[in-house]
Amino acid sequence: MFRTLMRCRSRGHRLSSVGACLMLLAACANSSPEAPGQQPVSPTIPLSATGSIAPTPPIDFAGWRNQFRQEALAAGIPADVFDRAFAGIEPDPAIIRADQSQPEFTRPVWEYLESALSPQRLAAGRRMLAQHADILSRIEQRYGVDRHILVAIWGLESNFGNNMGDRLVVRSLATLAFEGRRPAFAHTQLIEALDILRRGDVATKELVGSWAGAMGQTQFIPSTYNSFAVDFDGDGRRDIWASAADALASAANYLRESKWQTGHRWGMEVRLPESFDYALADMSTRKTVAEWERLGVSEALGDAFTTSLSANPATLLLPAGHKGPAFLIMNNFRSILRYNNSSSYALAIGLMSERLQGAGEIQASWPTNDAPLSRSERMELQERLEAGGFEPGGVDGIIGANTRQAIRRLQQSLGLPADGYPTVELLKTLRQN
Ligand code: CA
């Protein structure tokens, strides 16, 4: 399992289905949306016997492929499987362009949610719940994962199987392993993809997916597929491309293995009291629901939390800072993050699962005047935080945990609500100092 092939996992399709690459929503811990199960892989650096970095000679694709073939065979891939998979394969320039694009502008979380929870997607989700009711019942019984969550994932990942990507996975990953930004990661996934072919679940030309190698109705990357895909319809093949039963059960299996708690909620919208300490809204801060309640947190409609929730650990999430909606998120939210490490994604799944059960829209409104910072503004913010001694942990344009901590320190020093949320206003304040 891993986690970050592409920052804007153009999840190719999948993002386009949700509307855009929502990389880097300020609310998210590592907020890039990614293929299910991706995790960071550090690039391998060739070391000579003495431990110094050996010069890497330039090599063409054919030379790379021959070298890689040796490795694949040594890893147990039969020569005929490798040669069939690589027949006629050349690098795909479109994939390199996608891999290198670092969008300047980011969609705000509210636009992402509006697109994710569009009336069309919700209507299609309701149809799918009816159409696949029997399969979903059996999957719930077997894996203990709520059908509404599964249908929401299905809807966001591939628009219920309508938007899976049709690029040859071997070609995509070979391109990225040969000249992508994260070759070691692509290299590992390519071996995994060849292993899928070795096992015979799918034919070479049917092994298709997004440019980043996310495959099928669940958009699994190859290693996630090898670890978690299941044959639920019993035809002997794990077919997450053509079989909705296999795809839904594979997603359920992955969530179960990510510590899904049967019958638990993902979280809920909450209301915060006046003069709340917003520094508590951090993924690293967990308190029981009862403790949050003692701090004045209540359900969004003002009701008390049900007592069955009291002992549950929960984290406060402010996806758009203190001016926007607040959510208490629980363990199942973290399981969804294992599927795709973006809190906006997990929030969309949680909210969609409720909308599919008849819930209305959230209570609070979004601070639509606070547009997200552009990439260059984020980098400038980090530079200025660094210059001011607030320790954002480097300048990469990504608002991660360290940058949010630095923003909180700045906000505290200015007597502002310490929500760790970057705004243009805050950047302007920094420019004046
Ligand atoms: Ca099957």
mmCIF file of N, CA, C and O and ligand atoms in Angstrom, residues 230-239 243 245-246, ligand 1:
data_model
loop_
_atom_site.group_PDB
_atom_site.id
_atom_site.type_symbol
_atom_site.label_atom_id
_atom_site.label_comp_id
_atom_site.label_asym_id
_atom_site.label_seq_id
_atom_site.Cartn_x
_atom_site.Cartn_y
_atom_site.Cartn_z
ATOM 1 N N VAL A 230 -10.695 -8.750 -4.164
ATOM 2 C CA VAL A 230 -11.297 -10.066 -3.942
ATOM 3 C C VAL A 230 -12.217 -10.441 -5.111
ATOM 4 O O VAL A 230 -12.737 -9.579 -5.821
ATOM 5 N N ASP A 231 -12.392 -11.751 -5.266
ATOM 6 C CA ASP A 231 -13.342 -12.275 -6.244
ATOM 7 C C ASP A 231 -14.645 -12.535 -5.501
ATOM 8 O O ASP A 231 -14.792 -13.547 -4.836
ATOM 9 N N PHE A 232 -15.574 -11.627 -5.599
ATOM 10 C CA PHE A 232 -16.813 -11.782 -4.831
ATOM 11 C C PHE A 232 -17.909 -12.462 -5.639
ATOM 12 O O PHE A 232 -18.786 -13.102 -5.074
ATOM 13 N N ASP A 233 -17.865 -12.332 -6.956
ATOM 14 C CA ASP A 233 -18.930 -12.970 -7.742
ATOM 15 C C ASP A 233 -18.612 -14.429 -8.068
ATOM 16 O O ASP A 233 -19.401 -15.121 -8.709
ATOM 17 N N GLY A 234 -17.429 -14.891 -7.627
ATOM 18 C CA GLY A 234 -17.139 -16.315 -7.682
ATOM 19 C C GLY A 234 -16.785 -16.869 -9.053
ATOM 20 O O GLY A 234 -16.864 -18.076 -9.263
ATOM 21 N N ASP A 235 -16.351 -16.019 -9.985
ATOM 22 C CA ASP A 235 -15.971 -16.557 -11.298
ATOM 23 C C ASP A 235 -14.490 -16.901 -11.368
ATOM 24 O O ASP A 235 -13.976 -17.238 -12.423
ATOM 25 N N GLY A 236 -13.796 -16.787 -10.235
ATOM 26 C CA GLY A 236 -12.396 -17.187 -10.194
ATOM 27 C C GLY A 236 -11.421 -16.066 -10.531
ATOM 28 O O GLY A 236 -10.214 -16.257 -10.481
ATOM 29 N N ARG A 237 -11.927 -14.882 -10.902
ATOM 30 C CA ARG A 237 -11.049 -13.750 -11.238
ATOM 31 C C ARG A 237 -11.420 -12.545 -10.385
ATOM 32 O O ARG A 237 -12.596 -12.295 -10.143
ATOM 33 N N ARG A 238 -10.390 -11.828 -9.952
ATOM 34 C CA ARG A 238 -10.649 -10.593 -9.199
ATOM 35 C C ARG A 238 -10.764 -9.468 -10.222
ATOM 36 O O ARG A 238 -9.770 -8.919 -10.665
ATOM 37 N N ASP A 239 -11.974 -9.179 -10.601
ATOM 38 C CA ASP A 239 -12.181 -8.270 -11.730
ATOM 39 C C ASP A 239 -12.799 -6.960 -11.250
ATOM 40 O O ASP A 239 -14.019 -6.791 -11.251
ATOM 41 N N SER A 243 -16.613 -6.193 -12.974
ATOM 42 C CA SER A 243 -17.559 -6.755 -12.008
ATOM 43 C C SER A 243 -17.795 -5.774 -10.861
ATOM 44 O O SER A 243 -16.915 -5.534 -10.032
ATOM 45 N N ALA A 245 -19.618 -6.342 -8.334
ATOM 46 C CA ALA A 245 -19.552 -7.115 -7.085
ATOM 47 C C ALA A 245 -18.105 -7.212 -6.592
ATOM 48 O O ALA A 245 -17.810 -6.989 -5.410
ATOM 49 N N ASP A 246 -17.199 -7.543 -7.510
ATOM 50 C CA ASP A 246 -15.781 -7.638 -7.129
ATOM 51 C C ASP A 246 -15.257 -6.277 -6.665
ATOM 52 O O ASP A 246 -14.524 -6.175 -5.671
HETATM 53 CA CA CA B 1 -14.880 -12.220 -10.063
#
